[in-house]
Short mmCIF file of C-alpha atoms and ligand atoms in Angstrom, two decimals:
data_model
loop_
_atom_site.label_atom_id
_atom_site.label_comp_id
_atom_site.label_asym_id
_atom_site.label_seq_id
_atom_site.Cartn_x
_atom_site.Cartn_y
_atom_site.Cartn_z
CA MET A 272 104.39 67.19 116.85
CA ARG A 273 102.81 70.57 117.44
CA THR A 274 105.14 73.59 117.21
CA TYR A 275 104.73 76.68 119.31
CA LEU A 276 106.48 79.91 118.48
CA VAL A 277 106.71 81.90 121.77
CA THR A 278 107.79 85.51 121.68
CA GLY A 279 109.42 87.09 124.71
CA GLY A 280 110.02 83.73 126.32
CA ALA A 281 113.11 84.99 128.19
CA GLY A 282 110.97 87.44 130.19
CA PHE A 283 108.99 86.89 133.36
CA ILE A 284 105.72 85.43 132.18
CA GLY A 285 107.17 83.86 129.05
CA SER A 286 109.81 81.84 130.84
CA ASN A 287 107.22 80.60 133.37
CA TYR A 288 104.97 79.67 130.50
CA ILE A 289 107.67 77.65 128.66
CA HIS A 290 108.50 75.84 132.01
CA TYR A 291 104.82 75.04 132.50
CA MET A 292 104.41 73.88 128.95
CA PHE A 293 107.32 71.43 129.18
CA ARG A 294 106.21 70.19 132.54
CA LYS A 295 102.68 69.52 131.10
CA TYR A 296 103.47 68.22 127.57
CA GLY A 297 107.02 66.96 127.85
CA ASP A 298 108.25 65.76 124.48
CA GLU A 299 104.79 66.09 122.83
CA ILE A 300 105.46 69.71 121.73
CA ARG A 301 108.27 71.62 120.28
CA ILE A 302 108.83 75.30 121.39
CA ILE A 303 110.78 77.99 119.47
CA ASN A 304 111.44 80.97 121.78
CA VAL A 305 112.06 84.27 119.85
CA ASP A 306 113.32 87.01 122.01
CA VAL A 307 115.68 89.97 121.32
CA LEU A 308 116.96 89.91 125.05
CA THR A 309 116.27 93.51 126.20
CA TYR A 310 117.26 94.34 129.74
CA ALA A 311 114.11 92.25 130.69
CA GLY A 312 115.00 89.13 128.78
CA ASN A 313 117.32 86.75 130.70
CA LEU A 314 118.42 83.38 129.40
CA GLU A 315 119.26 82.31 132.97
CA ASN A 316 115.47 81.94 133.38
CA LEU A 317 115.58 79.01 130.91
CA ARG A 318 118.66 77.11 131.89
CA GLU A 319 116.76 73.90 132.77
CA VAL A 320 115.24 73.64 129.30
CA GLU A 321 118.31 74.69 127.22
CA GLY A 322 119.44 71.08 126.51
CA ARG A 323 116.05 69.80 125.35
CA ASP A 324 115.85 68.61 121.75
CA ASN A 325 112.43 70.09 121.54
CA TYR A 326 113.44 73.56 122.51
CA THR A 327 115.10 76.19 120.33
CA PHE A 328 116.12 79.85 121.19
CA ILE A 329 116.29 82.34 118.41
CA ARG A 330 117.52 85.86 119.18
CA ALA A 331 115.41 88.14 116.95
CA ASN A 332 113.62 91.30 117.18
CA ILE A 333 109.79 91.08 116.60
CA CYS A 334 110.06 94.26 114.64
CA ASP A 335 112.40 92.59 112.23
CA ARG A 336 110.15 91.52 109.35
CA GLU A 337 112.72 89.46 107.46
CA ALA A 338 113.87 87.52 110.65
CA ILE A 339 110.36 86.77 111.66
CA GLU A 340 109.23 85.74 108.18
CA ARG A 341 112.26 83.45 107.99
CA ILE A 342 111.34 81.74 111.21
CA PHE A 343 107.78 81.03 109.83
CA ALA A 344 109.35 79.95 106.48
CA GLU A 345 111.83 77.45 108.09
CA ASN A 346 109.35 76.00 110.65
CA GLU A 347 105.88 74.70 110.47
CA ILE A 348 104.51 76.87 113.21
CA ASP A 349 101.12 75.72 114.62
CA ARG A 350 100.63 78.08 117.54
CA VAL A 351 101.97 81.48 118.37
CA VAL A 352 101.89 82.78 121.93
CA HIS A 353 102.92 86.38 121.81
CA PHE A 354 104.38 87.78 125.00
CA ALA A 355 107.17 89.93 123.69
CA ALA A 356 106.52 93.64 124.73
CA GLU A 357 107.97 96.46 126.77
CA SER A 358 106.07 95.89 130.00
CA HIS A 359 107.05 98.43 132.59
CA VAL A 360 104.65 101.40 133.13
CA ASP A 361 107.31 103.71 134.70
CA ARG A 362 109.64 103.30 131.79
CA SER A 363 106.84 104.00 129.40
CA ILE A 364 106.42 107.43 131.07
CA VAL A 365 110.04 108.27 130.29
CA HIS A 366 110.38 106.52 126.84
CA PRO A 367 106.99 106.19 125.33
CA GLU A 368 108.32 105.72 121.81
CA VAL A 369 110.05 102.41 122.55
CA PHE A 370 106.68 101.09 123.61
CA VAL A 371 104.88 102.17 120.44
CA GLU A 372 107.57 100.51 118.47
CA THR A 373 107.76 97.15 120.23
CA ASN A 374 104.17 96.80 121.28
CA VAL A 375 102.45 98.16 118.22
CA LEU A 376 104.82 97.72 115.28
CA GLY A 377 106.14 94.40 116.71
CA THR A 378 102.72 93.03 117.06
CA ALA A 379 101.80 94.13 113.55
CA THR A 380 104.98 92.25 112.30
CA MET A 381 104.13 89.10 114.11
CA LEU A 382 100.41 89.30 112.73
CA ASN A 383 101.56 89.93 109.21
CA ALA A 384 104.15 87.13 109.25
CA ALA A 385 101.69 84.62 110.64
CA ARG A 386 99.07 85.60 108.17
CA LYS A 387 101.49 85.19 105.24
CA ALA A 388 102.54 81.80 106.51
CA TRP A 389 99.11 80.48 107.28
CA GLU A 390 96.52 82.09 104.86
CA GLN A 391 95.43 79.88 102.05
CA PRO A 392 94.73 81.09 98.55
CA ASP A 393 90.97 81.04 99.32
CA GLY A 394 91.46 83.23 102.36
CA SER A 395 90.86 80.34 104.82
CA TYR A 396 93.33 79.13 107.55
CA PRO A 397 94.30 75.45 108.12
CA GLU A 398 92.60 73.84 111.06
CA GLY A 399 94.75 74.19 114.28
CA LYS A 400 96.73 77.34 113.43
CA LYS A 401 96.26 79.80 116.28
CA PHE A 402 97.68 83.10 117.49
CA LEU A 403 97.35 84.10 121.05
CA HIS A 404 98.02 87.72 121.88
CA VAL A 405 98.92 88.18 125.54
CA SER A 406 97.64 91.44 126.87
CA THR A 407 96.81 93.27 130.07
CA ASP A 408 93.82 94.59 132.13
CA GLU A 409 95.48 98.05 131.95
CA VAL A 410 93.88 98.65 128.57
CA TYR A 411 90.48 99.05 130.42
CA GLY A 412 91.80 102.17 132.44
CA SER A 413 91.14 102.59 136.03
CA LEU A 414 88.17 101.56 138.32
CA PRO A 415 86.70 103.39 141.15
CA ASP A 416 87.40 102.25 144.61
CA GLU A 417 84.01 100.60 145.12
CA GLU A 418 82.99 97.12 145.70
CA GLY A 419 81.39 95.39 142.71
CA ALA A 420 83.11 97.48 140.09
CA TYR A 421 84.99 95.05 137.65
CA PHE A 422 86.61 94.89 134.25
CA TYR A 423 84.71 92.64 131.94
CA GLU A 424 85.60 91.71 128.28
CA THR A 425 82.92 94.12 127.27
CA THR A 426 84.40 97.12 129.20
CA PRO A 427 85.40 99.97 126.89
CA TYR A 428 89.12 100.56 126.46
CA GLN A 429 90.45 103.65 128.22
CA PRO A 430 94.17 103.41 128.65
CA HIS A 431 96.07 106.09 130.55
CA SER A 432 99.80 105.29 130.29
CA PRO A 433 101.85 105.08 127.22
CA TYR A 434 102.34 101.35 128.09
CA SER A 435 98.65 100.60 128.24
CA ALA A 436 97.86 102.78 125.28
CA SER A 437 100.46 100.79 123.29
CA LYS A 438 98.99 97.50 124.52
CA ALA A 439 95.51 98.76 123.59
CA GLY A 440 96.75 99.60 120.09
CA SER A 441 98.17 96.11 119.82
CA ASP A 442 94.83 94.51 120.90
CA MET A 443 93.06 96.61 118.27
CA LEU A 444 95.30 95.39 115.58
CA VAL A 445 94.75 91.75 116.52
CA ARG A 446 91.01 92.40 116.63
CA SER A 447 91.21 94.12 113.17
CA TYR A 448 93.02 91.02 111.71
CA MET A 449 90.28 88.70 113.14
CA ASP A 450 87.52 91.01 111.71
CA THR A 451 89.24 91.62 108.28
CA TYR A 452 91.07 88.42 107.39
CA GLY A 453 89.30 85.90 109.67
CA PHE A 454 92.65 85.57 111.28
CA PRO A 455 92.59 82.75 113.89
CA ALA A 456 93.43 84.48 117.20
CA ASN A 457 92.53 84.99 120.85
CA ILE A 458 93.38 87.86 123.08
CA THR A 459 93.68 87.43 126.88
CA ASN A 460 93.74 90.40 129.15
CA CYS A 461 95.31 89.55 132.59
CA SER A 462 95.77 91.32 135.86
CA ASN A 463 99.20 91.82 137.77
CA ASN A 464 101.27 88.71 137.96
CA TYR A 465 103.84 87.82 140.49
CA GLY A 466 106.17 84.79 141.00
CA PRO A 467 109.62 83.51 140.17
CA TYR A 468 111.74 85.26 137.52
CA GLN A 469 110.04 88.67 137.64
CA PHE A 470 112.51 91.53 136.90
CA PRO A 471 113.11 93.58 140.19
CA GLU A 472 111.89 96.84 138.75
CA LYS A 473 108.29 95.60 139.30
CA MET A 474 106.70 96.19 142.72
CA ILE A 475 106.81 92.86 144.39
CA PRO A 476 110.46 91.74 143.53
CA LEU A 477 111.65 95.45 144.02
CA MET A 478 110.23 95.36 147.53
CA ILE A 479 111.65 91.93 148.31
CA HIS A 480 115.12 92.90 147.09
CA ASN A 481 115.14 96.36 148.76
CA ALA A 482 113.97 94.78 152.16
CA LEU A 483 116.80 92.14 151.96
CA GLU A 484 119.38 94.89 151.13
CA GLY A 485 117.95 97.15 154.01
CA LYS A 486 116.93 99.87 151.46
CA LYS A 487 113.90 101.95 151.62
CA LEU A 488 110.59 100.59 150.44
CA PRO A 489 109.34 103.30 148.01
CA VAL A 490 105.50 103.39 148.00
CA TYR A 491 104.01 105.63 145.37
CA GLY A 492 101.48 108.31 146.49
CA ASP A 493 99.41 107.14 149.58
CA GLY A 494 99.87 103.47 148.88
CA ARG A 495 96.10 102.99 148.40
CA ASN A 496 96.12 101.94 144.89
CA VAL A 497 94.67 98.54 144.23
CA ARG A 498 96.00 95.83 142.04
CA ASP A 499 94.48 92.22 141.40
CA TRP A 500 97.37 89.85 141.99
CA LEU A 501 97.68 86.49 140.10
CA TYR A 502 100.34 83.80 140.59
CA VAL A 503 102.16 83.49 137.23
CA GLU A 504 101.63 79.78 136.85
CA ASP A 505 97.91 80.24 137.08
CA HIS A 506 98.27 82.72 134.15
CA ALA A 507 100.30 80.19 132.12
CA LYS A 508 97.63 77.57 132.76
CA ALA A 509 94.95 79.99 131.54
CA ILE A 510 96.82 80.77 128.38
CA ASP A 511 97.20 77.17 127.48
CA LEU A 512 93.58 76.50 128.34
CA VAL A 513 92.40 79.27 126.05
CA GLN A 514 94.42 77.92 123.13
CA GLU A 515 93.32 74.30 123.83
CA LYS A 516 89.53 74.92 124.54
CA GLY A 517 88.63 78.51 124.06
CA ARG A 518 86.38 79.75 121.29
CA LEU A 519 88.51 81.21 118.53
CA PHE A 520 88.20 85.04 117.99
CA GLU A 521 87.23 85.56 121.60
CA THR A 522 88.69 87.68 124.37
CA TYR A 523 89.14 86.22 127.80
CA ASN A 524 89.94 88.19 130.92
CA ILE A 525 92.21 86.54 133.41
CA GLY A 526 92.28 87.71 137.05
CA GLY A 527 93.32 86.55 140.46
CA HIS A 528 90.17 87.64 142.49
CA ASN A 529 92.83 88.95 144.78
CA GLU A 530 92.60 92.70 145.15
CA LYS A 531 95.05 94.42 147.56
CA ARG A 532 96.19 97.85 148.16
CA ASN A 533 99.89 98.41 147.58
CA ILE A 534 100.69 99.26 151.15
CA GLU A 535 98.97 95.99 152.31
CA ILE A 536 101.32 94.12 149.80
CA VAL A 537 104.43 95.79 151.18
CA LYS A 538 103.46 95.01 154.82
CA ILE A 539 102.73 91.34 153.90
CA ILE A 540 106.20 91.11 152.28
CA ILE A 541 107.84 92.53 155.38
CA ALA A 542 105.96 90.18 157.69
CA THR A 543 106.65 87.15 155.32
CA LEU A 544 110.35 87.92 155.31
CA GLN A 545 110.40 87.97 159.07
CA GLU A 546 108.59 84.71 159.12
CA LEU A 547 110.80 82.92 156.58
CA LEU A 548 114.31 84.25 157.30
CA PRO A 549 116.14 81.91 159.72
CA ALA A 550 116.44 83.16 163.31
CA ASP A 551 120.00 83.97 163.13
CA ASP A 552 119.92 85.81 159.80
CA PRO A 553 121.35 89.24 160.40
CA ARG A 554 118.98 90.79 157.88
CA ARG A 555 116.03 90.27 160.18
CA ALA A 556 117.25 93.16 162.32
CA HIS A 557 116.63 95.79 159.61
CA ILE A 558 113.47 94.45 157.90
CA ASN A 559 110.56 96.32 159.51
CA GLU A 560 107.87 98.84 158.65
CA ASP A 561 110.32 101.68 159.23
CA LEU A 562 111.74 100.93 155.81
CA ILE A 563 108.43 102.13 154.15
CA THR A 564 108.66 105.53 152.54
CA PHE A 565 105.87 107.33 150.73
CA VAL A 566 107.33 108.80 147.60
CA GLU A 567 106.13 111.03 144.69
CA ASP A 568 103.24 109.32 142.91
CA ARG A 569 103.50 107.75 139.47
CA LYS A 570 102.15 110.20 136.81
CA GLY A 571 98.56 109.25 135.73
CA HIS A 572 98.50 106.54 138.33
CA ASP A 573 95.54 104.20 137.85
CA LEU A 574 93.73 103.81 141.12
CA ARG A 575 92.33 100.30 140.84
CA TYR A 576 92.32 97.22 138.63
CA ALA A 577 89.95 94.20 139.21
CA ILE A 578 89.15 91.54 136.84
CA ALA A 579 85.84 89.58 137.00
CA PRO A 580 87.08 86.25 135.35
CA ASP A 581 83.47 85.08 134.96
CA LYS A 582 83.75 84.20 131.32
CA ILE A 583 86.89 82.02 131.53
CA LYS A 584 85.44 80.30 134.55
CA ALA A 585 82.00 79.66 132.95
CA GLU A 586 83.31 78.60 129.49
CA LEU A 587 86.68 76.86 130.38
CA GLY A 588 86.40 76.14 134.07
CA TRP A 589 89.53 78.13 134.89
CA GLU A 590 90.00 79.59 138.34
CA PRO A 591 93.06 80.87 140.08
CA GLU A 592 94.53 77.99 142.19
CA THR A 593 97.30 79.68 144.21
CA MET A 594 96.00 81.91 146.96
CA PHE A 595 98.01 84.98 147.69
CA ALA A 596 99.18 83.76 151.16
CA GLU A 597 100.72 80.77 149.66
CA GLY A 598 101.97 82.34 146.39
CA ILE A 599 103.80 85.13 148.16
CA LYS A 600 105.64 82.68 150.38
CA LYS A 601 106.65 80.54 147.33
CA THR A 602 107.85 83.72 145.56
CA ILE A 603 110.01 85.03 148.47
CA ARG A 604 111.41 81.41 148.99
CA TRP A 605 112.32 81.49 145.27
CA TYR A 606 114.16 84.71 145.60
CA PHE A 607 116.01 83.41 148.75
CA GLU A 608 117.10 80.37 146.75
CA HIS A 609 118.18 82.37 143.72
CA GLU A 610 120.30 85.08 145.18
CA GLU A 611 122.69 84.76 142.22
CA TRP A 612 119.87 85.45 139.77
CA LEU A 613 118.74 88.49 141.71
CA ALA A 614 122.40 89.75 142.02
CA HIS A 615 122.85 89.49 138.22
CA ALA A 616 119.51 91.17 137.48
CA THR A 617 120.07 94.01 139.80
CA SER A 618 123.77 94.76 138.85
CA GLY A 619 124.93 97.16 136.29
CA ALA A 620 122.22 98.64 134.16
CA TYR A 621 119.62 98.10 136.78
CA GLN A 622 121.61 100.16 139.27
CA GLU A 623 121.72 103.03 136.83
CA TYR A 624 117.99 102.84 136.22
CA TYR A 625 117.19 102.62 140.00
CA GLU A 626 119.25 105.73 140.66
CA LYS A 627 117.69 107.70 138.01
CA MET A 628 114.08 106.61 138.54
CA TYR A 629 113.94 106.99 142.15
CA ALA A 630 116.21 110.11 142.51
CA GLY A 631 114.27 112.75 144.31
CA ARG A 632 111.70 110.28 145.30
P1 NAD B 734 108.89 91.18 130.69
O1 NAD B 734 109.26 92.62 130.50
O2 NAD B 734 109.36 90.42 131.84
O3 NAD B 734 109.47 90.35 129.34
C1 NAD B 734 109.28 90.78 128.01
C2 NAD B 734 110.13 89.93 127.08
O4 NAD B 734 110.07 90.42 125.74
C3 NAD B 734 111.72 90.01 127.56
O5 NAD B 734 112.22 88.83 127.49
C4 NAD B 734 112.26 90.89 126.31
O6 NAD B 734 113.60 90.67 126.04
C5 NAD B 734 111.27 90.50 125.19
N1 NAD B 734 111.25 91.56 124.18
C6 NAD B 734 111.03 92.93 124.42
N2 NAD B 734 111.17 93.57 123.19
C7 NAD B 734 111.35 92.71 122.20
C8 NAD B 734 111.36 92.70 120.81
N3 NAD B 734 111.40 93.91 120.22
N4 NAD B 734 111.60 91.54 120.13
C9 NAD B 734 111.72 90.34 120.78
N5 NAD B 734 111.58 90.31 122.20
C10 NAD B 734 111.36 91.41 122.91
O7 NAD B 734 107.38 91.17 130.53
P2 NAD B 734 106.25 90.16 131.21
O8 NAD B 734 105.87 90.88 132.57
O9 NAD B 734 106.78 88.75 131.20
O10 NAD B 734 105.01 90.47 130.23
C11 NAD B 734 104.87 89.60 129.15
C12 NAD B 734 103.61 89.91 128.39
O11 NAD B 734 102.46 89.87 129.35
C13 NAD B 734 103.62 91.39 127.98
O12 NAD B 734 103.08 91.50 126.63
C14 NAD B 734 102.78 92.11 128.98
O13 NAD B 734 102.14 93.30 128.39
C15 NAD B 734 101.76 91.05 129.31
N6 NAD B 734 101.29 91.21 130.74
C16 NAD B 734 102.07 91.23 131.83
C17 NAD B 734 101.55 91.35 133.01
C18 NAD B 734 102.36 91.38 134.24
O14 NAD B 734 101.88 91.51 135.33
N7 NAD B 734 103.69 91.22 134.21
C19 NAD B 734 100.15 91.20 133.30
C20 NAD B 734 99.30 91.09 132.12
C21 NAD B 734 99.89 91.05 130.89
O1 DAU B 735 97.84 94.99 135.51
C1 DAU B 735 98.71 94.24 134.73
C2 DAU B 735 100.03 95.12 134.56
O2 DAU B 735 100.64 94.83 135.79
C3 DAU B 735 100.87 94.59 133.45
O3 DAU B 735 100.40 94.86 132.20
C4 DAU B 735 102.30 95.29 133.47
O4 DAU B 735 103.12 94.84 132.49
C5 DAU B 735 102.98 95.04 134.79
O5 DAU B 735 104.11 95.73 134.93
C6 DAU B 735 102.00 95.48 135.92
O6 DAU B 735 101.75 96.85 135.92
P1 DAU B 735 101.68 97.78 137.31
O7 DAU B 735 102.04 99.25 136.90
O8 DAU B 735 100.51 97.56 138.06
O9 DAU B 735 102.86 97.01 138.12
P2 DAU B 735 104.05 97.56 139.05
O10 DAU B 735 104.68 96.45 139.67
O11 DAU B 735 105.03 98.51 138.27
O12 DAU B 735 103.40 98.45 140.08
C7 DAU B 735 102.29 97.85 140.96
C8 DAU B 735 101.71 98.90 141.76
O13 DAU B 735 102.69 99.31 142.84
C9 DAU B 735 101.39 100.20 141.09
O14 DAU B 735 100.22 100.71 141.74
C10 DAU B 735 102.58 101.06 141.32
C11 DAU B 735 103.07 100.70 142.69
N1 DAU B 735 104.53 100.87 142.80
C12 DAU B 735 105.40 100.30 141.88
C13 DAU B 735 106.75 100.34 142.06
C14 DAU B 735 107.69 99.86 141.05
C15 DAU B 735 105.06 101.41 144.00
O15 DAU B 735 104.36 101.86 144.86
N2 DAU B 735 106.46 101.55 144.13
C16 DAU B 735 107.31 101.00 143.30
O16 DAU B 735 108.49 101.15 143.43
#
């Protein structure tokens, strides 16, 4: 039975990936989820898989060399899927050092531990051992607001935020391990994800939550920034496909072909909430475009991201399957059906964060 070590599996994309993998492979695989449970890690995301014999959760920090080496020593790990990271751009502007520690040093620790466990005396690696580093399109910087301008795997790195700089650093480390040690890895650079279990500090769940609460919808700057949205399950499928069929040592860009300005997204969320809320739901009365407020812009705010997923389509046949109109409905329905999850995620520490981050905005 093949064993996966998934880091950051209690976060948004990691938990969706774990659900996807068990739906697809059932008892054919084993997953060990290693997560330190920061504010963004939530074991409630994984309730449905907790009782499985082929699933183990280990609370550990990816920067903790001993703990990570022990996990490799005690388990025959075949595949690593490395999600764990600090992921929120706004937080990186306030506390860049945490991002360097987790994203750069944590990735170095994971690479060293995997290499130590897998490398043979002659410098080769056993067939089937693979490390997939999950990264972002933000490493490529910002695109002009012009049709036909896209990020490709060959686009030079030009990160602007401490978050994207730390992810770029981690990507470079993975590349250096492949080049120096022949370390069996892939890198995937994906665009903005949305879907169930996304922590409500990120734009889409934040807008859904605020609208339901009748709070203002804070749009940064003029709202014309463009992001390329991908339904999270399509990302999970792409990651699995790259590990199954991708060429080792290659980078694959993953994107939704779904560019939208932030202001469009907020208006779609308002309209979809109006459509989906029952006619007698009192929240309908306050959900309208008057809630939109333009607030101070994010520092160094990238104007536009857009992926051309030509390589993954041509080589592996991957294409996004969930269109935005359908994906956003599924997502909003999920938040309706998981009000308890949302209430837990937005209580306590999140309240404090929100008040500080949006004070004066
Ligand atoms: P997230 O913030 O929701 O989850 C991150 C997870 O990592 C959490 O469970 C957290 O507890 C864990 N973690 C953080 N620091 C850790 C540490 N030191 N040791 C162990 N675990 C730790 O993030 P996400 O949105 O699910 O993103 C996952 C990965 O995908 C990240 O590497 C991110 O850069 C990348 N990515 C995200 C997006 C997106 O749109 N969200 C798009 C492209 C790539
Ligand atoms: O592109 C991939 C990246 O997408 C990932 O690597 C990151 O981990 C992920 O967080 C995401 O980064 P963004 O900065 O693009 O996502 P966020 O949801 O924070 O913001 C999306 C856009 O919405 C961005 O242009 C900023 C804007 N925004 C965000 C928030 C939180 C607002 O206008 N108001 C808000 O309150």
